[in-house]
Amino acid sequence: MSGVLLVLAPSLPRSEIEALLQRLADPMAHRATDGADREMADGIGLSLQHMAITPEDAKIPPVAQSDDLWVALDGRIDDRGRLAAALGVSEASSDATLVAAAYRRWGRAFCEHVHGEASGVVVEPERRRMLAFRDRMGVRPLYWHARPGLLLVASEPSAILAHPDVPRGANLAAVAEMLANRHHERRETLWRGVEAVPLAHWLAAEEAEPPKLGRYHRLDPWRRLPDGDAGDYVEAIRETFAVAVADRLRSTRPLAIAVSGGIDSSSILGQAEQLRRSGVGPRPPMRAYHFVYPGTSAHEAPYAEAVAEMWRVPFETLAPLDHPEWADPSLPTLHPDSFFDPRERAFVALADEAKRHGIRSIFTGNVVDVYVRSTGDELADALVGGRPREVLQRLAGRGARGSARELLSALRRLVPRNLREASRRLRPTPRHPWLTPAAARLVVERADALERELDLRRWPDRVTRDICADLEGSRIQPVLASLDRVAAKVGTEVLSPWQDLRLVELLLAIPHRYREAPPHGGPQKPILRLALGHLVPERTRRRVDHPDIGEPLTIWFFDHHQTKIRRLFEKSRLVEAGLVNAHALRSISPSSDTGAIMRLIAMERLLRDLD
């Protein structure tokens, strides 16, 4: 995880730009694992704090790719052979060199030709012109702040907040959305003075003009493979999955994976080991790590151990519950821009163990649950599409009352948006378990605004709209951005082939009935089990249980930290800000929703840290 920082302040001389670069880079010093470089001129400066993750970038690439072009990148470029051939440069060139050549060839449109998990900044210093860009899936975050005479761009909010003129307060509307699990970080962040460059966007600026945002890619919701049997899509999934994994094996260092025991992470381990044995990637086998929770209902260790045994790779278990301090809500957050989440402390323990073996890159099965799942709109789509057989299949076995409830719910989803909004205006905002009425009303209004924005685009069906919106929004972006910062803090990176654009677009093009969970139970993600089942043990391929560790972990959390939790909410900043009901905070108990509790603690800590 390298760090990128740009300062564009036309009125400042070079000496002041240099001092400002140093000041703002300090909060990201942990990213300079393998050195740092920077370039400055009157009015503009660009710095890179480098962590080497690929062979091509083993040595720090100079920011000055030439006298008239500076480049700083965080991430990796995929499909390098095609890009290098198109540009007429060596495939062994650094990613920064490839980006520089692409920018010279295509200008701002170069983003459309570069693939992979890479965000960064390109600068033409003589013109004081810059172009920042974020990758198509938003894997590598990028933030900015603009005011007359000043533009800042950085890999972490803390770098921007280090500027004395940037407001440090919390964005209370975004905090309310976060508490309701609706915050999306498309552009707006939890910090009042910081904006995010949205995924698949560029940010362009010149000396005398305000910055402009532009989108260079959008998921194609209309792409569809010919309708057929599930087996018709197996080969395409296998080929694309292998490429997605192979591109992330570019490393001279050994690699690790957090394997849960499900098909998502287990198939990555199997594919990576299969590729390694054919000469792709580092020589040592991937090390597998698994979290165990003794005394709870979460028993996935046998599945994780089985896949490690199948591929004969090193396997270690970590027990977060043996270390109550990992979930201590009174401890400082792991990173000034991260949120309280015990899972992140568990990840750091895994990262520390992996680093003992020289590992920097850690694979996970993150994100696939966002687009290989049921959304709740399947029945509504079947009604609109005139598919009576599917409607009957989805209602089968639910009984008369259950079928009536399902039908009523589906019909409500079909009510036009403007009528739904008008209806809400005529009745009180539904009571939220934590939020004050004013905060709940604000969340609903902002949700309606997002709905209107989505309605400006045409969609083939509601399910596709749900999934595309989630890929860009609340289900993943804030969480992944926080994990990105924590991983960088401890000198590692997190990789998930399931975030590969090629794989996402392929799976979205496959009929949804093969991606969703069976309506009446059975193995989840049937198409993945069919296509990738050869990479995992039979017991993993056939398993139907899906343990939820949320409830037992909440009980454990309260058993160990109840006093500290209640003390944290004494004189609550969330209550003072008018966001949360004080009585609701006093009613928190082990039966409360795990995610809601963690968000409440995280946002309380955020407001206190920004005081």
Coordinates of C-alpha atoms in Angstrom, one line a residue, residues 77-605:
I77 CA -1.6 -2.6 -13.0
D78 CA -3.2 -5.8 -14.5
D79 CA -3.1 -7.1 -18.1
R80 CA 0.3 -5.6 -18.4
G81 CA 1.3 -7.5 -21.5
R82 CA -1.5 -6.1 -23.6
L83 CA -0.9 -2.5 -22.3
A84 CA 2.9 -2.7 -22.8
A85 CA 2.5 -3.9 -26.3
A86 CA 0.0 -1.2 -27.2
L87 CA 2.4 1.4 -25.8
G88 CA 5.6 -0.1 -27.2
V89 CA 7.3 -0.3 -23.9
S90 CA 8.9 -3.2 -22.0
E91 CA 6.5 -5.4 -19.9
A92 CA 9.1 -5.2 -17.2
S93 CA 8.6 -1.5 -16.8
S94 CA 7.3 -0.2 -13.5
D95 CA 3.5 0.5 -13.2
A96 CA 4.3 4.2 -13.0
T97 CA 6.2 4.0 -16.4
L98 CA 3.2 2.3 -18.0
V99 CA 0.9 5.0 -16.7
A100 CA 3.2 7.8 -17.9
A101 CA 3.3 6.2 -21.4
A102 CA -0.4 5.7 -21.4
Y103 CA -1.0 9.4 -20.4
R104 CA 1.3 10.6 -23.2
R105 CA -0.6 8.4 -25.7
W106 CA -4.2 9.0 -24.6
G107 CA -4.2 12.0 -22.3
R108 CA -7.1 12.0 -19.8
A109 CA -8.6 9.0 -21.6
F110 CA -5.7 6.8 -20.5
C111 CA -7.9 5.7 -17.5
E112 CA -10.0 3.7 -20.0
H113 CA -7.0 1.7 -21.1
V114 CA -5.4 0.9 -17.8
H115 CA -6.8 -2.0 -15.8
G116 CA -6.1 -3.2 -12.2
E117 CA -6.3 -2.0 -8.7
A118 CA -4.4 1.3 -9.0
S119 CA -5.2 4.8 -8.0
G120 CA -2.8 7.8 -8.4
V121 CA -1.9 11.2 -9.7
V122 CA -0.3 12.4 -12.9
V123 CA 1.1 15.9 -13.0
E124 CA 2.4 18.1 -15.8
P125 CA 4.4 20.5 -13.6
E126 CA 5.2 23.2 -16.2
R127 CA 1.4 23.6 -16.8
R128 CA 0.5 23.0 -13.2
R129 CA -2.0 20.5 -14.5
M130 CA -2.9 17.3 -12.6
L131 CA -5.1 14.3 -13.1
A132 CA -6.0 12.0 -10.2
F133 CA -7.8 8.7 -10.8
R134 CA -9.3 5.9 -8.8
D135 CA -9.6 2.3 -10.1
R136 CA -12.8 0.9 -11.5
M137 CA -13.9 -1.1 -8.4
G138 CA -12.7 1.5 -5.8
V139 CA -10.2 -0.9 -4.2
R140 CA -7.6 1.8 -3.7
P141 CA -9.1 4.8 -2.0
L142 CA -8.2 8.4 -2.9
Y143 CA -9.4 11.6 -1.2
W144 CA -9.3 15.3 -1.9
H145 CA -10.0 18.8 -0.6
A146 CA -10.5 21.9 -2.7
R147 CA -10.9 25.6 -1.9
P148 CA -9.8 28.7 -3.8
G149 CA -6.1 28.6 -4.2
L150 CA -5.6 25.1 -2.8
L151 CA -6.1 21.5 -4.0
L152 CA -5.0 18.5 -1.9
V153 CA -5.2 14.8 -3.0
A154 CA -4.1 11.9 -0.8
S155 CA -4.4 8.2 -0.2
E156 CA -5.7 8.8 3.4
P157 CA -8.0 11.4 4.9
S158 CA -5.5 12.0 7.8
A159 CA -3.0 13.6 5.3
I160 CA -5.6 16.1 4.2
L161 CA -6.8 16.8 7.7
A162 CA -3.2 17.7 8.7
H163 CA -3.5 20.9 6.7
P164 CA -4.3 23.7 9.1
D165 CA -7.1 25.2 6.9
V166 CA -9.0 22.0 6.4
P167 CA -12.1 21.6 8.8
R168 CA -11.6 18.6 11.1
G169 CA -15.2 18.2 12.2
A170 CA -17.4 15.2 11.5
N171 CA -20.0 15.3 8.6
L172 CA -23.0 14.6 10.8
A173 CA -25.3 13.7 7.9
A174 CA -22.9 11.0 6.8
V175 CA -22.5 9.8 10.4
A176 CA -26.3 9.4 10.6
E177 CA -26.2 7.3 7.4
M178 CA -23.3 5.2 8.8
L179 CA -25.4 4.5 12.0
A180 CA -28.2 3.3 9.7
N181 CA -25.8 1.3 7.6
R182 CA -26.6 3.5 4.6
H183 CA -23.4 5.5 4.2
H184 CA -21.9 4.9 0.7
E185 CA -18.8 7.1 0.4
R186 CA -19.3 7.7 -3.3
R187 CA -18.0 11.2 -2.8
E188 CA -19.1 12.4 0.6
T189 CA -17.1 11.1 3.6
L190 CA -17.4 11.1 7.4
W191 CA -15.1 14.1 7.6
R192 CA -16.5 17.5 6.8
G193 CA -13.4 18.8 5.0
V194 CA -12.6 15.6 3.0
E195 CA -14.2 14.2 -0.2
A196 CA -13.6 10.9 -1.8
V197 CA -12.7 10.4 -5.5
P198 CA -15.5 8.0 -6.4
L199 CA -14.6 4.7 -8.0
A200 CA -14.0 4.7 -11.7
H201 CA -13.6 8.5 -11.7
W202 CA -10.9 11.0 -12.5
L203 CA -10.3 14.4 -10.9
A204 CA -8.7 17.0 -13.1
A205 CA -7.4 20.4 -12.2
E206 CA -5.3 23.2 -13.7
E207 CA -3.8 26.3 -12.1
A208 CA -6.6 28.8 -13.0
E209 CA -9.6 26.4 -13.0
P210 CA -11.6 24.6 -10.3
P211 CA -11.2 20.8 -10.2
K212 CA -13.6 18.7 -12.2
L213 CA -14.8 15.1 -11.6
G214 CA -15.5 12.8 -14.5
R215 CA -16.5 9.1 -14.8
Y216 CA -14.5 6.9 -17.1
H217 CA -16.2 3.5 -16.6
R218 CA -19.5 2.1 -15.5
L219 CA -20.6 -1.5 -15.0
D220 CA -22.8 -2.6 -17.9
P221 CA -26.0 -3.9 -16.3
W222 CA -27.4 -4.9 -19.7
R223 CA -24.7 -7.3 -20.6
R224 CA -26.2 -10.8 -20.7
L225 CA -24.8 -14.2 -21.7
P226 CA -27.1 -16.4 -23.7
D227 CA -29.6 -18.1 -21.4
G228 CA -28.7 -21.7 -20.8
D229 CA -27.9 -24.4 -18.3
A230 CA -25.6 -23.6 -15.4
G231 CA -22.9 -25.8 -16.9
D232 CA -22.7 -23.5 -20.0
Y233 CA -21.0 -20.9 -17.9
V234 CA -18.5 -23.1 -16.1
E235 CA -15.5 -22.7 -18.5
A236 CA -15.8 -18.9 -18.7
I237 CA -15.9 -18.6 -14.9
R238 CA -12.9 -20.9 -14.5
E239 CA -10.8 -19.0 -17.1
T240 CA -11.6 -15.6 -15.7
F241 CA -11.1 -16.6 -12.1
A242 CA -7.7 -18.1 -12.9
V243 CA -6.7 -14.8 -14.6
A244 CA -7.9 -12.8 -11.7
V245 CA -5.9 -14.9 -9.2
A246 CA -2.8 -15.0 -11.4
D247 CA -2.7 -11.3 -11.7
R248 CA -2.5 -11.0 -7.9
L249 CA 0.3 -13.5 -7.6
R250 CA 2.8 -11.1 -9.0
S251 CA 5.2 -11.2 -6.1
T252 CA 8.7 -12.3 -5.2
R253 CA 7.5 -12.6 -1.6
P254 CA 5.5 -15.5 -0.1
L255 CA 1.7 -14.9 0.1
A256 CA -1.0 -15.6 2.7
I257 CA -4.8 -16.0 2.8
A258 CA -7.4 -15.7 5.4
V259 CA -9.5 -18.8 4.7
S260 CA -12.9 -19.1 6.3
G261 CA -13.8 -22.6 5.0
G262 CA -16.4 -21.3 2.5
I263 CA -16.2 -21.5 -1.3
D264 CA -15.1 -17.9 -1.6
S265 CA -11.7 -18.1 0.1
S266 CA -11.2 -21.8 -0.3
S267 CA -11.3 -21.6 -4.1
I268 CA -8.8 -18.8 -4.1
L269 CA -6.4 -20.9 -2.1
G270 CA -6.9 -23.9 -4.5
Q271 CA -6.5 -21.8 -7.6
A272 CA -3.4 -20.0 -6.3
E273 CA -1.7 -23.3 -5.4
Q274 CA -2.6 -24.8 -8.8
L275 CA -1.1 -21.8 -10.5
R276 CA 2.0 -21.9 -8.3
R277 CA 2.7 -25.5 -9.2
S278 CA 2.6 -24.5 -12.9
G279 CA 5.2 -21.8 -12.3
V280 CA 3.0 -18.7 -11.7
G281 CA 3.7 -16.6 -8.7
P282 CA 6.2 -16.9 -5.9
R283 CA 7.9 -20.3 -5.2
P284 CA 6.8 -20.9 -1.6
P285 CA 3.2 -22.2 -1.1
M286 CA 0.6 -19.8 0.1
R287 CA 0.1 -19.8 3.9
A288 CA -3.4 -20.3 5.2
Y289 CA -4.7 -18.6 8.3
H290 CA -8.1 -19.3 10.0
F291 CA -9.9 -17.6 12.9
V292 CA -11.4 -19.9 15.5
Y293 CA -13.9 -19.1 18.2
P294 CA -13.9 -21.8 20.9
G295 CA -17.1 -22.0 22.9
T296 CA -19.3 -20.5 20.2
S297 CA -21.5 -21.9 17.4
A298 CA -19.0 -20.8 14.7
H299 CA -17.2 -24.1 13.8
E300 CA -15.6 -23.7 10.4
A301 CA -12.1 -24.8 11.2
P302 CA -12.7 -28.4 9.9
Y303 CA -13.6 -26.9 6.5
A304 CA -10.6 -24.5 6.4
E305 CA -8.2 -27.2 7.5
A306 CA -9.6 -29.6 4.9
V307 CA -8.7 -27.3 2.0
A308 CA -5.3 -26.6 3.4
E309 CA -4.7 -30.4 3.7
M310 CA -6.0 -30.9 0.1
W311 CA -3.4 -28.5 -1.2
R312 CA -0.7 -29.4 1.4
V313 CA -0.1 -25.8 2.4
P314 CA 0.9 -24.4 5.9
F315 CA -2.1 -23.9 8.1
E316 CA -2.4 -21.9 11.3
T317 CA -5.3 -20.9 13.5
L318 CA -5.7 -17.6 15.4
A319 CA -8.2 -17.3 18.4
P320 CA -9.4 -13.7 18.8
L321 CA -11.4 -14.6 21.9
D322 CA -8.2 -15.5 23.7
H323 CA -7.3 -11.8 23.5
P324 CA -10.1 -9.7 25.0
E325 CA -8.1 -6.5 24.4
W326 CA -8.6 -6.9 20.7
A327 CA -12.3 -5.8 21.2
D328 CA -11.6 -3.2 23.9
P329 CA -13.7 -0.1 22.9
S330 CA -11.6 2.2 25.1
L331 CA -8.3 1.5 23.2
P332 CA -7.2 3.9 20.4
T333 CA -8.2 2.9 16.9
L334 CA -5.5 1.2 14.8
H335 CA -5.4 4.1 12.4
P336 CA -6.6 7.7 12.9
D337 CA -8.9 7.2 9.9
S338 CA -10.2 3.7 10.8
F339 CA -13.3 2.8 12.7
F340 CA -13.7 0.6 15.8
D341 CA -14.0 -2.9 14.6
P342 CA -12.6 -5.9 16.5
R343 CA -12.2 -7.8 13.2
E344 CA -9.6 -5.3 12.2
R345 CA -7.6 -6.0 15.3
A346 CA -7.9 -9.7 14.5
F347 CA -6.6 -8.9 11.0
V348 CA -3.6 -7.1 12.4
A349 CA -2.8 -10.1 14.5
L350 CA -2.9 -12.2 11.3
A351 CA -0.8 -9.7 9.5
D352 CA 1.8 -9.6 12.2
E353 CA 2.0 -13.4 12.1
A354 CA 2.3 -13.4 8.3
K355 CA 5.0 -10.7 8.3
R356 CA 7.2 -13.1 10.3
H357 CA 7.3 -15.2 7.1
G358 CA 8.1 -12.2 4.9
I359 CA 4.6 -11.8 3.7
R360 CA 3.0 -8.5 2.7
S361 CA 0.1 -9.5 0.5
I362 CA -2.9 -11.2 2.2
F363 CA -5.8 -12.7 0.2
T364 CA -9.4 -12.8 1.4
G365 CA -12.7 -13.8 -0.1
N366 CA -14.2 -10.3 0.4
V367 CA -17.0 -8.8 -1.8
V368 CA -18.3 -11.9 -3.6
D369 CA -21.3 -11.9 -1.3
V370 CA -22.4 -8.5 -2.7
Y371 CA -23.1 -9.8 -6.2
V372 CA -23.6 -13.5 -5.8
R373 CA -26.6 -13.4 -3.5
S374 CA -30.3 -12.9 -3.2
T375 CA -31.4 -9.2 -3.0
G376 CA -35.0 -9.6 -1.9
D377 CA -36.3 -8.2 -5.3
E378 CA -36.4 -11.5 -7.1
L379 CA -40.2 -12.0 -6.6
A380 CA -41.0 -8.5 -7.7
D381 CA -38.9 -9.0 -10.9
A382 CA -40.7 -12.3 -11.6
L383 CA -44.1 -10.5 -11.3
V384 CA -43.0 -7.6 -13.6
G385 CA -41.5 -10.0 -16.1
G386 CA -44.6 -12.1 -16.3
R387 CA -43.0 -15.3 -15.1
P388 CA -45.9 -17.1 -13.2
R389 CA -44.0 -20.4 -12.9
E390 CA -41.1 -18.6 -11.1
V391 CA -43.6 -16.7 -8.9
L392 CA -45.2 -20.0 -7.8
Q393 CA -41.8 -21.6 -7.2
R394 CA -40.7 -18.8 -5.0
L395 CA -44.0 -19.0 -3.0
A396 CA -44.0 -22.7 -2.7
G397 CA -43.9 -24.1 0.8
R398 CA -44.6 -20.8 2.5
G399 CA -48.3 -21.4 3.3
A400 CA -51.2 -19.1 2.7
R401 CA -50.1 -16.4 5.2
G402 CA -46.4 -16.6 4.2
S403 CA -47.3 -16.3 0.5
A404 CA -49.6 -13.4 1.1
R405 CA -46.8 -11.6 3.1
E406 CA -44.3 -12.2 0.3
L407 CA -46.6 -11.1 -2.4
L408 CA -47.5 -7.9 -0.5
S409 CA -43.9 -7.1 0.1
A410 CA -43.1 -7.6 -3.6
L411 CA -46.0 -5.4 -4.7
R412 CA -44.8 -2.7 -2.4
R413 CA -41.5 -2.7 -4.1
L414 CA -43.3 -2.1 -7.4
V415 CA -45.0 1.1 -6.3
P416 CA -43.4 4.0 -8.3
R417 CA -40.8 5.9 -6.4
N418 CA -42.7 9.2 -6.5
L419 CA -45.7 7.6 -4.9
R420 CA -43.6 6.0 -2.2
E421 CA -42.0 9.4 -1.4
A422 CA -45.4 11.1 -1.3
S423 CA -46.8 8.4 1.0
R424 CA -43.9 8.9 3.4
R425 CA -44.4 12.6 3.5
L426 CA -48.0 12.0 4.7
R427 CA -47.0 9.8 7.6
P428 CA -44.4 10.0 10.3
T429 CA -40.9 8.6 9.6
P430 CA -40.7 5.1 11.0
R431 CA -39.1 4.9 14.3
H432 CA -35.4 3.9 14.2
P433 CA -34.0 1.8 17.1
W434 CA -31.1 4.2 17.6
L435 CA -31.6 7.4 15.7
T436 CA -33.5 10.5 16.8
P437 CA -36.6 11.3 14.6
A438 CA -34.7 14.1 13.0
A439 CA -31.7 12.0 12.1
A440 CA -33.9 9.2 10.9
R441 CA -35.8 11.6 8.7
L442 CA -32.5 12.9 7.3
V443 CA -31.4 9.4 6.4
V444 CA -34.7 8.7 4.6
E445 CA -34.4 11.9 2.6
R446 CA -30.9 11.1 1.5
A447 CA -31.9 7.6 0.6
D448 CA -34.7 9.0 -1.5
A449 CA -32.2 11.3 -3.2
L450 CA -30.0 8.3 -4.0
E451 CA -33.1 6.5 -5.4
R452 CA -33.8 9.4 -7.7
E453 CA -30.2 9.4 -8.9
L454 CA -30.4 5.6 -9.6
D455 CA -33.7 6.1 -11.4
L456 CA -32.0 8.4 -13.9
R457 CA -30.4 5.3 -15.3
R458 CA -32.2 2.4 -17.1
W459 CA -31.9 -1.1 -15.5
P460 CA -32.9 -4.5 -16.9
D461 CA -34.4 -5.4 -13.5
R462 CA -34.5 -4.5 -9.8
V463 CA -32.0 -7.2 -8.8
T464 CA -29.3 -5.9 -11.1
R465 CA -29.9 -2.3 -9.9
D466 CA -29.6 -3.5 -6.3
I467 CA -26.3 -5.2 -6.9
C468 CA -24.7 -2.5 -9.0
A469 CA -25.7 0.1 -6.3
D470 CA -24.2 -2.1 -3.6
L471 CA -21.0 -2.5 -5.5
E472 CA -20.6 1.2 -5.5
G473 CA -22.0 1.9 -2.1
S474 CA -22.9 1.1 1.4
R475 CA -22.3 -2.6 1.5
I476 CA -18.6 -2.4 0.8
Q477 CA -16.9 1.0 0.2
P478 CA -16.6 2.4 3.8
V479 CA -15.6 -0.9 5.3
L480 CA -13.0 -1.7 2.6
A481 CA -11.6 1.8 2.8
S482 CA -11.1 1.4 6.5
L483 CA -9.5 -2.0 6.1
D484 CA -7.2 -0.6 3.4
R485 CA -5.8 2.0 5.9
V486 CA -5.4 -0.5 8.7
A487 CA -3.5 -2.9 6.3
A488 CA -1.3 -0.1 5.2
K489 CA -0.6 0.9 8.8
V490 CA 0.9 -2.6 9.5
G491 CA 2.8 -2.8 6.2
T492 CA 0.5 -5.2 4.3
E493 CA -2.1 -5.1 1.5
V494 CA -5.4 -7.0 1.2
L495 CA -6.3 -8.7 -2.1
S496 CA -9.5 -10.3 -3.3
P497 CA -9.8 -11.7 -6.8
W498 CA -13.6 -11.3 -6.4
Q499 CA -13.1 -7.6 -6.8
D500 CA -11.6 -8.1 -10.2
L501 CA -13.7 -6.2 -12.7
R502 CA -13.5 -8.9 -15.3
L503 CA -14.9 -11.5 -12.9
V504 CA -17.6 -9.1 -11.6
E505 CA -18.9 -8.3 -15.0
L506 CA -18.9 -11.9 -16.1
L507 CA -20.9 -13.1 -13.1
L508 CA -23.3 -10.2 -13.5
A509 CA -24.0 -11.4 -17.0
I510 CA -24.9 -14.9 -15.9
P511 CA -28.6 -15.5 -15.2
H512 CA -29.4 -14.5 -11.6
R513 CA -31.0 -17.8 -10.7
Y514 CA -27.6 -19.4 -10.8
R515 CA -26.0 -16.7 -8.6
E516 CA -28.7 -16.4 -5.9
A517 CA -29.3 -18.6 -2.9
P518 CA -31.9 -21.3 -3.5
P519 CA -35.3 -19.8 -2.5
H520 CA -36.0 -22.8 -0.1
G521 CA -32.6 -23.5 1.3
G522 CA -29.6 -25.5 0.1
P523 CA -26.0 -24.7 -0.8
Q524 CA -25.3 -21.0 -1.3
K525 CA -23.6 -19.7 -4.5
P526 CA -24.5 -22.7 -6.7
I527 CA -22.7 -21.4 -9.8
L528 CA -19.5 -21.0 -7.9
R529 CA -19.7 -24.5 -6.4
L530 CA -20.3 -25.9 -9.9
A531 CA -17.5 -24.0 -11.6
L532 CA -14.8 -24.0 -8.8
G533 CA -15.8 -27.1 -6.8
H534 CA -12.7 -29.0 -8.2
L535 CA -10.5 -26.6 -6.2
V536 CA -12.0 -27.4 -2.8
P537 CA -12.6 -30.6 -0.8
E538 CA -16.0 -32.3 -1.3
R539 CA -17.1 -31.4 2.2
T540 CA -16.6 -27.7 1.4
R541 CA -18.4 -28.1 -1.9
R542 CA -21.4 -29.8 -0.4
R543 CA -21.7 -27.9 2.9
V544 CA -25.1 -26.2 3.5
D545 CA -24.5 -24.7 7.0
H546 CA -23.6 -21.0 7.2
P547 CA -22.7 -20.2 10.8
D548 CA -23.4 -16.7 12.0
I549 CA -20.8 -15.7 14.5
G550 CA -22.5 -12.3 15.2
E551 CA -24.8 -13.4 18.1
P552 CA -22.2 -15.4 20.1
L553 CA -19.6 -12.7 19.5
T554 CA -22.0 -10.0 20.8
I555 CA -22.6 -12.0 24.0
W556 CA -18.8 -12.5 24.4
F557 CA -18.2 -8.8 23.7
F558 CA -20.7 -7.7 26.4
D559 CA -19.4 -10.3 28.9
H560 CA -15.9 -8.8 28.7
H561 CA -16.5 -5.1 28.0
Q562 CA -20.0 -4.2 29.2
T563 CA -18.7 -1.6 31.7
K564 CA -16.4 0.1 29.1
I565 CA -19.2 0.2 26.6
R566 CA -21.6 1.9 29.0
R567 CA -18.8 4.3 30.1
L568 CA -18.1 5.2 26.5
F569 CA -21.7 6.4 26.0
E570 CA -21.7 8.5 29.1
K571 CA -22.1 12.1 27.9
S572 CA -22.4 10.7 24.4
R573 CA -21.2 12.9 21.6
L574 CA -23.8 11.2 19.4
V575 CA -26.6 12.3 21.7
E576 CA -25.1 15.8 22.0
A577 CA -25.1 16.1 18.2
G578 CA -28.8 15.1 18.1
L579 CA -28.2 11.9 16.2
V580 CA -28.9 9.2 18.7
N581 CA -31.6 8.7 21.4
A582 CA -30.1 8.6 24.9
H583 CA -32.6 6.1 26.0
A584 CA -31.7 3.8 23.2
L585 CA -28.1 3.8 24.2
R586 CA -29.0 2.8 27.7
S587 CA -30.9 -0.2 26.3
I588 CA -27.9 -1.7 24.5
S589 CA -27.7 -5.4 25.5
P590 CA -26.2 -8.7 24.3
S591 CA -29.4 -9.2 22.3
S592 CA -28.8 -6.0 20.3
D593 CA -27.7 -6.2 16.7
T594 CA -23.9 -6.8 16.5
G595 CA -23.4 -4.5 13.5
A596 CA -25.4 -1.7 15.0
I597 CA -23.5 -1.8 18.2
M598 CA -20.1 -1.7 16.4
R599 CA -21.3 1.2 14.3
L600 CA -22.5 3.1 17.4
I601 CA -19.2 2.6 19.1
A602 CA -17.2 3.5 15.9
M603 CA -19.2 6.8 15.4
E604 CA -19.0 7.7 19.0
R605 CA -15.2 7.2 18.9

